[in-house]
Short mmCIF file of C-alpha atoms and ligand atoms in Angstrom, two decimals:
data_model
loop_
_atom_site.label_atom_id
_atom_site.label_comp_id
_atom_site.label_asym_id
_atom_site.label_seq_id
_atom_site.Cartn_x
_atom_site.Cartn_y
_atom_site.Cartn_z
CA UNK R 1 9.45 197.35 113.67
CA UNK R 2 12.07 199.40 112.50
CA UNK R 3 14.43 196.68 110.68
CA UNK R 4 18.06 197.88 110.85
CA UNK R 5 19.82 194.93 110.98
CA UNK R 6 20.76 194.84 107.27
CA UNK R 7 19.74 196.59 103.75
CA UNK R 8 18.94 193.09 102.27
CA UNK R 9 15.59 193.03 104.23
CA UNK R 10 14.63 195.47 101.93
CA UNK R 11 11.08 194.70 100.32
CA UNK R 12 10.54 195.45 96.53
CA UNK R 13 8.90 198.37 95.66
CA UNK R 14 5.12 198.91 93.98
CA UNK R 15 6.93 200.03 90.89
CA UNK R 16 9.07 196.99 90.85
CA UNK R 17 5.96 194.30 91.18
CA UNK R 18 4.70 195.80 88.72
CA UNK R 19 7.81 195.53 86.57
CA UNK R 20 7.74 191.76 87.79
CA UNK R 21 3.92 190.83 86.44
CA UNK R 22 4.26 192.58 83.19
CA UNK R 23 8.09 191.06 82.12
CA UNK R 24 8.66 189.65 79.01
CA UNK R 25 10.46 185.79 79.92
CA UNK R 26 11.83 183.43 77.95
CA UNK R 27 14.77 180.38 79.15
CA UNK R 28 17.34 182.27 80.37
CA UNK R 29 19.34 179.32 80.43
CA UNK R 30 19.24 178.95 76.29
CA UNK R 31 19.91 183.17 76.33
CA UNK R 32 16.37 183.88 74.87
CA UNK R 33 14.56 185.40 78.57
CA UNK R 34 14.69 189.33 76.98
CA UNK R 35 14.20 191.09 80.48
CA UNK R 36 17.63 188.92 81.59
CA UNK R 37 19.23 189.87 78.33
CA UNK R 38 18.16 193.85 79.22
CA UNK R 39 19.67 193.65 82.77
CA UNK R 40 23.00 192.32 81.60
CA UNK R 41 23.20 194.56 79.26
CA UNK R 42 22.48 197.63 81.22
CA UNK R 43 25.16 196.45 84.60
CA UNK R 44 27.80 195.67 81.81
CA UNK R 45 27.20 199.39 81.04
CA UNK R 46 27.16 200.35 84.44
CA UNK R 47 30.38 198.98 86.00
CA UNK R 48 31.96 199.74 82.31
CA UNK R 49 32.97 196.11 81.66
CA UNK R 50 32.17 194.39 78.30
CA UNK R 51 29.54 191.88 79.61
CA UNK R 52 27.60 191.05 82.48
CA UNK R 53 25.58 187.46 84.28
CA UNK R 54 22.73 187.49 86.27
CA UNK R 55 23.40 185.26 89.08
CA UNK R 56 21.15 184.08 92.37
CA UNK R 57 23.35 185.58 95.28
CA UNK R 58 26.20 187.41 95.99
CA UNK R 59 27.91 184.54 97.07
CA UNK R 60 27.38 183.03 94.06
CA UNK R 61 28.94 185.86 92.11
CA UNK R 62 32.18 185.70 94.37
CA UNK R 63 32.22 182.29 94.30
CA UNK R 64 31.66 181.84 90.06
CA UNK R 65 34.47 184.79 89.92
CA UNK R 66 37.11 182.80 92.19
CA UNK R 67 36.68 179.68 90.36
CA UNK R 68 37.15 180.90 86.55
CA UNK R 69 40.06 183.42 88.21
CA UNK R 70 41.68 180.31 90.15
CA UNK R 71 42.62 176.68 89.25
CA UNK R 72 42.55 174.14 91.77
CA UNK R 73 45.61 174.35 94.11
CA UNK R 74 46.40 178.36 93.77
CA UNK R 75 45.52 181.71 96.19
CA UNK R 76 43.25 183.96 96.26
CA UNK R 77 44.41 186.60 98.14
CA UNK R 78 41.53 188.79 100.07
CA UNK R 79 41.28 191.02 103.27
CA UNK R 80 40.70 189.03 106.62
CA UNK R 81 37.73 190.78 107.10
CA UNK R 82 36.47 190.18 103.52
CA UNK R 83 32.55 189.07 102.93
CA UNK R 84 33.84 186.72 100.73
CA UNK R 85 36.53 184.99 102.97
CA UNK R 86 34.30 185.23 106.34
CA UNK R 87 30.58 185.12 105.53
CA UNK R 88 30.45 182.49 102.04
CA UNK R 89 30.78 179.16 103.76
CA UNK R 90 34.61 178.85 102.48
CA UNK R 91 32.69 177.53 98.92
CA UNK R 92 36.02 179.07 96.86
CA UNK R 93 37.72 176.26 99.31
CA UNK R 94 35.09 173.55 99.91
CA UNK R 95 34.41 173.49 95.89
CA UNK R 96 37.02 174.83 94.01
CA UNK R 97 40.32 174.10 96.24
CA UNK R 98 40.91 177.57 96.06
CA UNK R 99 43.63 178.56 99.01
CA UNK R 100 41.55 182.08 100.59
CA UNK R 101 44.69 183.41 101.89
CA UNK R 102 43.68 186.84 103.96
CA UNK R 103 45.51 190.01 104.17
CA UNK R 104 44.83 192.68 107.03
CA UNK R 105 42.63 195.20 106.58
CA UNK R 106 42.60 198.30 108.30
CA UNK R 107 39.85 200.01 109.98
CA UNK R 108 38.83 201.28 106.72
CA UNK R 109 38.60 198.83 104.47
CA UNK R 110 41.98 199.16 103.25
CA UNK R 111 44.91 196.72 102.57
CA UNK R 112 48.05 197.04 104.80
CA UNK R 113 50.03 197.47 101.13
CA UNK R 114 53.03 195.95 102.33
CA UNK R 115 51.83 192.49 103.56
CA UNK R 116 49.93 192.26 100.15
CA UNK R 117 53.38 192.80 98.39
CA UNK R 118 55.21 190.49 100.72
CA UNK R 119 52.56 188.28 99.81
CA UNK R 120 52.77 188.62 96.16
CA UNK R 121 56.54 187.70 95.93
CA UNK R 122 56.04 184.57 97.24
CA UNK R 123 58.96 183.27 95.13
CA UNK R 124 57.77 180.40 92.89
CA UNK R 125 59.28 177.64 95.06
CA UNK R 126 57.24 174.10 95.18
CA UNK R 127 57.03 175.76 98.84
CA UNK R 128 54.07 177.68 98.44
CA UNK R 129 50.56 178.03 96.41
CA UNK R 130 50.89 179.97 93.51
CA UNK R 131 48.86 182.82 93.58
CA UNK R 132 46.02 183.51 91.05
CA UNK R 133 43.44 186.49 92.11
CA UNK R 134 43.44 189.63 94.55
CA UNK R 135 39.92 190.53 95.52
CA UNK R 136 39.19 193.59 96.85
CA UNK R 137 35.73 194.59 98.53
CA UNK R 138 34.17 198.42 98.24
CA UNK R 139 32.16 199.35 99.99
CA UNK R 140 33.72 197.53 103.06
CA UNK R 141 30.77 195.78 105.02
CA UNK R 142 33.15 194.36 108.18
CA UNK R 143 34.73 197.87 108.27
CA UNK R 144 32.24 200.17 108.70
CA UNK R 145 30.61 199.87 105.51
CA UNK R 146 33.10 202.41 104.22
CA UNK R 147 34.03 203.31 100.88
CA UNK R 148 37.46 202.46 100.11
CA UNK R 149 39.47 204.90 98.55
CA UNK R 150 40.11 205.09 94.48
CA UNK R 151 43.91 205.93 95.04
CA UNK R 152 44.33 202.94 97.85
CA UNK R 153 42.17 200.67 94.98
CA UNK R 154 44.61 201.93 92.09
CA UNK R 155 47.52 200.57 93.91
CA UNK R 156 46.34 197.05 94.82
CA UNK R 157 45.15 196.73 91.21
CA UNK R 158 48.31 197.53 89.64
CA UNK R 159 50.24 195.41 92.67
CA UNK R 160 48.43 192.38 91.22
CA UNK R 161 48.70 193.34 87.88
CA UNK R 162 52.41 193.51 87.99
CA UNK R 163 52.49 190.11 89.55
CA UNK R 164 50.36 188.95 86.25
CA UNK R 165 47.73 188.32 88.90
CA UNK R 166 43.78 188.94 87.79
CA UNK R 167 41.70 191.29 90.48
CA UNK R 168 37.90 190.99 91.10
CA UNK R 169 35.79 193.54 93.13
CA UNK R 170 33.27 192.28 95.64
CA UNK R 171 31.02 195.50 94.78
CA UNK R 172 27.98 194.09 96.74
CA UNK R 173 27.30 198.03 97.29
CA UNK R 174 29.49 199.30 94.95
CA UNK R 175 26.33 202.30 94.11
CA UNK R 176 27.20 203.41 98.19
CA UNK R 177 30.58 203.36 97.23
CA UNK R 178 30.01 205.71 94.46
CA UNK R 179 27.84 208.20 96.12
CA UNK R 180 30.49 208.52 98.50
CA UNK R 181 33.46 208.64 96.53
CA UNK R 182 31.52 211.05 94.22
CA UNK R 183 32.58 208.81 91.19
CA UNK R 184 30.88 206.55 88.96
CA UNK R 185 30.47 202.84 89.42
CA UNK R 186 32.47 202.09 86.29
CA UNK R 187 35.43 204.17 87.33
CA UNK R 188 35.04 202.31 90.68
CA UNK R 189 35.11 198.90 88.61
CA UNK R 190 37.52 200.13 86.28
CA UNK R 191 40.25 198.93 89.13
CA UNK R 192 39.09 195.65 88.93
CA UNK R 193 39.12 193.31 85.98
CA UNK R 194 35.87 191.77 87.14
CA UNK R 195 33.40 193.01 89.19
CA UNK R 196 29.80 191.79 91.62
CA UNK R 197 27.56 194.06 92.53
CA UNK R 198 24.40 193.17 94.43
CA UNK R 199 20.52 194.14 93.41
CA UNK R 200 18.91 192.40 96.97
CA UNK R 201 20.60 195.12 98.82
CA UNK R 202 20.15 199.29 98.50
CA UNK R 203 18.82 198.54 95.60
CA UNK R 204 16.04 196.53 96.94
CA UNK R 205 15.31 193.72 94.65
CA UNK R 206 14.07 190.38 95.74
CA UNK R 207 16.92 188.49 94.16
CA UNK R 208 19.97 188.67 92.17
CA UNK R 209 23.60 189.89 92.00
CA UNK R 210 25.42 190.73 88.51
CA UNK R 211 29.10 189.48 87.41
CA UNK R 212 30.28 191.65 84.76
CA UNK R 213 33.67 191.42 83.52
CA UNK R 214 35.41 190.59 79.89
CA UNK R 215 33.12 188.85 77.70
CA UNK R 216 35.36 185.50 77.55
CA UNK R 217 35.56 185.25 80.99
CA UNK R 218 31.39 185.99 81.78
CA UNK R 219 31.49 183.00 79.38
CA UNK R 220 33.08 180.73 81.52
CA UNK R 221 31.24 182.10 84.46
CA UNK R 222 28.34 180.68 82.70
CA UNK R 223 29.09 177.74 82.80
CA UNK R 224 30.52 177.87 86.52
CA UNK R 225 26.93 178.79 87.11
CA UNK R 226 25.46 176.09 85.45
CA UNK R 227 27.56 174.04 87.15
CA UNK R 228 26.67 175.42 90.71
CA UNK R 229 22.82 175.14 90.11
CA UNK R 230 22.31 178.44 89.08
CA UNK R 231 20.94 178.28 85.39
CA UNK R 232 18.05 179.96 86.03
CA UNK R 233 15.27 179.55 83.67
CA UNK R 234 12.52 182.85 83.15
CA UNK R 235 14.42 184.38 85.17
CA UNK R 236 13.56 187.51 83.77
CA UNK R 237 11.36 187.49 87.11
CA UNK R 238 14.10 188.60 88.93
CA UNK R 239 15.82 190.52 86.46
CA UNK R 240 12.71 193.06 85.49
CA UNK R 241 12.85 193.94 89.47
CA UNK R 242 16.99 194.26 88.89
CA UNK R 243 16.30 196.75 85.76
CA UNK R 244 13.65 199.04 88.22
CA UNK R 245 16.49 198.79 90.75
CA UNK R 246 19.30 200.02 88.28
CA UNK R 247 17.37 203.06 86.81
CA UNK R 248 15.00 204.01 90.03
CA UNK R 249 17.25 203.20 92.97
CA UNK R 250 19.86 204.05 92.57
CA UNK R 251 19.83 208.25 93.39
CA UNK R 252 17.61 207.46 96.69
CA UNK R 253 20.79 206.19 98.32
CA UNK R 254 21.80 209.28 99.21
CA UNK R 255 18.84 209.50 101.59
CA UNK R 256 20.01 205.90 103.08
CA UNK R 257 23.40 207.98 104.03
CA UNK R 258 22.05 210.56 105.21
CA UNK R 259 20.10 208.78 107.36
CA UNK R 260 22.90 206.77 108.75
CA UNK R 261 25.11 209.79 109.35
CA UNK R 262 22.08 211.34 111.87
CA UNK R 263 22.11 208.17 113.10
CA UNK R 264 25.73 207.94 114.07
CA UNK R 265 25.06 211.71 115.47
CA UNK R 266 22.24 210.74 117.07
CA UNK R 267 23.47 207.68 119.19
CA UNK R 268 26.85 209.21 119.26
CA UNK R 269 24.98 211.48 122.04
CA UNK R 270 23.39 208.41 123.85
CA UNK R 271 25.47 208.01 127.37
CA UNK R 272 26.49 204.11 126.96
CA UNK R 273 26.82 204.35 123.53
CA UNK R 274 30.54 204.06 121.50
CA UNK R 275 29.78 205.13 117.63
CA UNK R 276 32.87 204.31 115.36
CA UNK R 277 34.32 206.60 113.47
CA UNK R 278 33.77 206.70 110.28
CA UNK R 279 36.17 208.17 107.14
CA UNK R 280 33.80 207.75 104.38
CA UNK R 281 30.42 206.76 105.88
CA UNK R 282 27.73 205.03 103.47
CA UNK R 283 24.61 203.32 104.89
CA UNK R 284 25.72 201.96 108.37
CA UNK R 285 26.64 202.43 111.52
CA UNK R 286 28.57 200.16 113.96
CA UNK R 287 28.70 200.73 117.77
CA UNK R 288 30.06 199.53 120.63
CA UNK R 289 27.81 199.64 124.51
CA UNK R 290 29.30 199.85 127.57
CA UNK R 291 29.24 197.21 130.16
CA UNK R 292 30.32 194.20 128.41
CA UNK R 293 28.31 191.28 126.67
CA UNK R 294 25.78 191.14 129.43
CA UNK R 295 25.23 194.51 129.61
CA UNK R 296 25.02 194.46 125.39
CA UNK R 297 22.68 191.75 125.41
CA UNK R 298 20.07 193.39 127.62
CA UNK R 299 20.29 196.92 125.41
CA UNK R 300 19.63 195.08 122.44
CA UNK R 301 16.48 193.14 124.09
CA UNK R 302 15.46 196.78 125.64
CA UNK R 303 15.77 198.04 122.23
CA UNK R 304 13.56 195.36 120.70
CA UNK R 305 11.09 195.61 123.20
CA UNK R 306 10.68 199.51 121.80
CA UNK R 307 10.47 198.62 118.00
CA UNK R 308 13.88 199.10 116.53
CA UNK R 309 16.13 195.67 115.13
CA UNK R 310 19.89 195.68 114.98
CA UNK R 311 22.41 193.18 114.21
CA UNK R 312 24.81 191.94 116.60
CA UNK R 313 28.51 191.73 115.22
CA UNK R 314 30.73 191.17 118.40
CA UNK R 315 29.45 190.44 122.02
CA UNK R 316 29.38 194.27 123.04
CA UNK R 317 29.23 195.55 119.10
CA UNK R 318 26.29 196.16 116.84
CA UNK R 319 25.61 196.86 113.16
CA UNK R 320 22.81 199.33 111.78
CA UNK R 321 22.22 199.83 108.22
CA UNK R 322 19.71 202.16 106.94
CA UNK R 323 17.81 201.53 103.65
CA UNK R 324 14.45 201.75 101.70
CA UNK R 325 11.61 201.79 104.11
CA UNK R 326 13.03 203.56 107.03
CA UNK R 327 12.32 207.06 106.86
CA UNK R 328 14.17 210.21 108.52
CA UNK R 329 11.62 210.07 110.82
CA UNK R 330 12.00 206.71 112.03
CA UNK R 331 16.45 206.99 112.53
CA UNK R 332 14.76 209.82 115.18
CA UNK R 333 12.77 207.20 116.91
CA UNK R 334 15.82 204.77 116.74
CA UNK R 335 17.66 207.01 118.38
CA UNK R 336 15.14 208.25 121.33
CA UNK R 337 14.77 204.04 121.63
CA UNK R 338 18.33 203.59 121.85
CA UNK R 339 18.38 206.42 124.22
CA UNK R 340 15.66 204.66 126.50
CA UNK R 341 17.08 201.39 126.03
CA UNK R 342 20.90 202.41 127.39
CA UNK R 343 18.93 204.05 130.02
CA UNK R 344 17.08 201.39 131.39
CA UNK R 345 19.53 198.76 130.78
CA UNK R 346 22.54 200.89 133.13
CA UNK R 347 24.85 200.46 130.02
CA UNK R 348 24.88 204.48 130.23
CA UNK R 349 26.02 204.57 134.19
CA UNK R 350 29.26 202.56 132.49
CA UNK R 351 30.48 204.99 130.25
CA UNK R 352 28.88 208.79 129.52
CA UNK R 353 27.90 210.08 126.36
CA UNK R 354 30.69 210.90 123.71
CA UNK R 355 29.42 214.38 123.44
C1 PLP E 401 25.74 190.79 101.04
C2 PLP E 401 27.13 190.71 100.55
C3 PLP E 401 27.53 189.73 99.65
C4 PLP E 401 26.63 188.66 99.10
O1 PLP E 401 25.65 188.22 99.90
P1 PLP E 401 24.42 187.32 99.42
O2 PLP E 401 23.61 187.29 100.65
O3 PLP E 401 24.98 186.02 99.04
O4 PLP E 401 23.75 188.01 98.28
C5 PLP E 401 28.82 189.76 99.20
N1 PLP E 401 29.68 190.69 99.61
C6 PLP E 401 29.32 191.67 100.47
C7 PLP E 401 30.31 192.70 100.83
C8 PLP E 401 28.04 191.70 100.97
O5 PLP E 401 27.70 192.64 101.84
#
């Protein structure tokens, strides 16, 4: 099978199992695993913050950040198609009373700059929730996986700031984001007073997302994680596949993108097929196919039935992300499947190729 539903079903690489047997552990949770101690170290470096916490998920980074950011009662103010406000089971809400307030994004990931101001001067009336936190999200998985733009980033930041509002990055691929920006992670996260950044994705670990942010803060997201059941004893497991993923993983991305972009070429020319656009591409492609949800729903069986996975994000819309383990050679059989598939399922007598 060629897996392209999502980079987190990524498998760890030799070097990292390897990495895994040999790690040095102690209890993470009284600060003495060394391997855990090494990773936080090395993503507080990374992202440019002053310290860092190895936590299980991503959701569990986003959702440790929102509750140290916001007390009980108070906004968090996100895009509407946001990871963290559409895919994290509302936790900010369901466990911290945290009001997810969403903001429209446009097609690339962006804010619409004036409804977050409009937003932000919510005048302090008993009316309304007080806002606490802007998160931001980069790259953008629910728009195209793009990398948002440092300038558009810069001007949300200093939005909040001048509302004396604290902003956290969901960076879940914020190494994508870099590549395609052409600028380091830590000038990326340098827009953001906190930041998350996944290792289970690109970068291929098992387990684990980072938090990195000012030291007193990490401190209380310590406890947060405590609190949420993550206190993680030898961890150091996880974390010595999380160090292999910072240092070795990292560069290869840029294969991952290219990949996707002869992906979007390739089923760009696939009569039946409707590739999005995209303005700063990183590791994914999202396209429509003609003939409605029927006629979607029989491509993507087609397309299973030849060896290639994708994941479905609308009734007529799909997602493919490229990552370690698919090769050059296999986006070309992806693509001559996808070809067959449209083919025999008549999506491509609704609408002819894009050219
Ligand atoms: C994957 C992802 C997360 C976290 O997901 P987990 O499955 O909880 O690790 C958060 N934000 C974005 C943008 C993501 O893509």
């Amino acid at each position: 099978m060629i897996d392209l539903r999502s980079d987190t079903v990524t498998l760890p690489s030799p070097e990292m199992r390897e990495a895994i047997a040999r790690a040095a552990l102690g209890d993470d949770v009284y600060g003495e695993d060394p391997t855990v101690n090494r990773l936080e170290a090395m993503a507080a470096a990374a992202m440019g913050k002053e310290a860092a916490l190895l936590v299980a998920s991503g959701t569990m980074g986003n959702l440790a950040a929102m509750l140290v950011h916001c007390a009980r009662g108070t906004k968090a103010v996100l895009g509407a198609r946001a990871h963290a406000y559409l895919y994290e089971a509302g936790g900010a809400a369901a466990l911290g009373g945290v009001v997810l307030t969403p903001i429209r994004n446009t097609e690339d990931g962006e804010f619409d700059l004036d409804e977050l101001q409009f937003e932000l001067e919510t005048p302090a009336d008993q009316h309304f929730a007080p806002p606490a936190l802007v998160a931001m999200e980069n790259t953008h998985n629910r728009c195209g996986g793009e990398a948002v733009a440092l300038a558009h980033m810069a001007a949300v930041s200093e939005t909040a700031h001048r509302h004396g509002l604290s902003v956290h990055l969901d960076g879940a691929r914020i190494f994508n984001a870099a590549l395609a920006l052409e600028a380091s992670a830590s000038r990326i996260a340098a827009h953001a007073d906190t930041v998350s950044f996944c290792l289970s994705k690109g970068l291929a670990c098992p387990v684990g997302t980072l938090l990195c942010g000012p030291r007193p803060f990490v401190e209380r997201a310590r406890r947060t994680r405590k609190m949420l059941g993550g206190g993680m004893r030898q961890a150091g497991i996880i974390a010595a596949a999380g160090i292999v993923g910072l240092t070795a993983m990292v560069d290869r991305l840029a294969e991952d993108h290219e990949n996707a972009r002869a992906l979007a070429e390739g089923l760009g020319r696939v009569a039946g097929l409707r590739v999005h656009p995209a303005r700063r591409r990183t590791n994914m492609v999202f396209f429509e196919v003609a003939g409605g949800a029927a006629g979607a729903r029989r491509f993507a069986g087609a397309l299973k039935e030849r060896g290639v996975l994708v994941g479905p994000r609308s009734p007529v819309e799909f997602r493919a992300v490229t990552h370690y383990g698919v090769s050059a050679a296999d986006i070309q059989q992806a693509v001559l499947a996808a070809a067959a598939a449209a083919a025999k399922t008549a999506c491509a007598a609704a609408a002819p190729a894009q050219g």
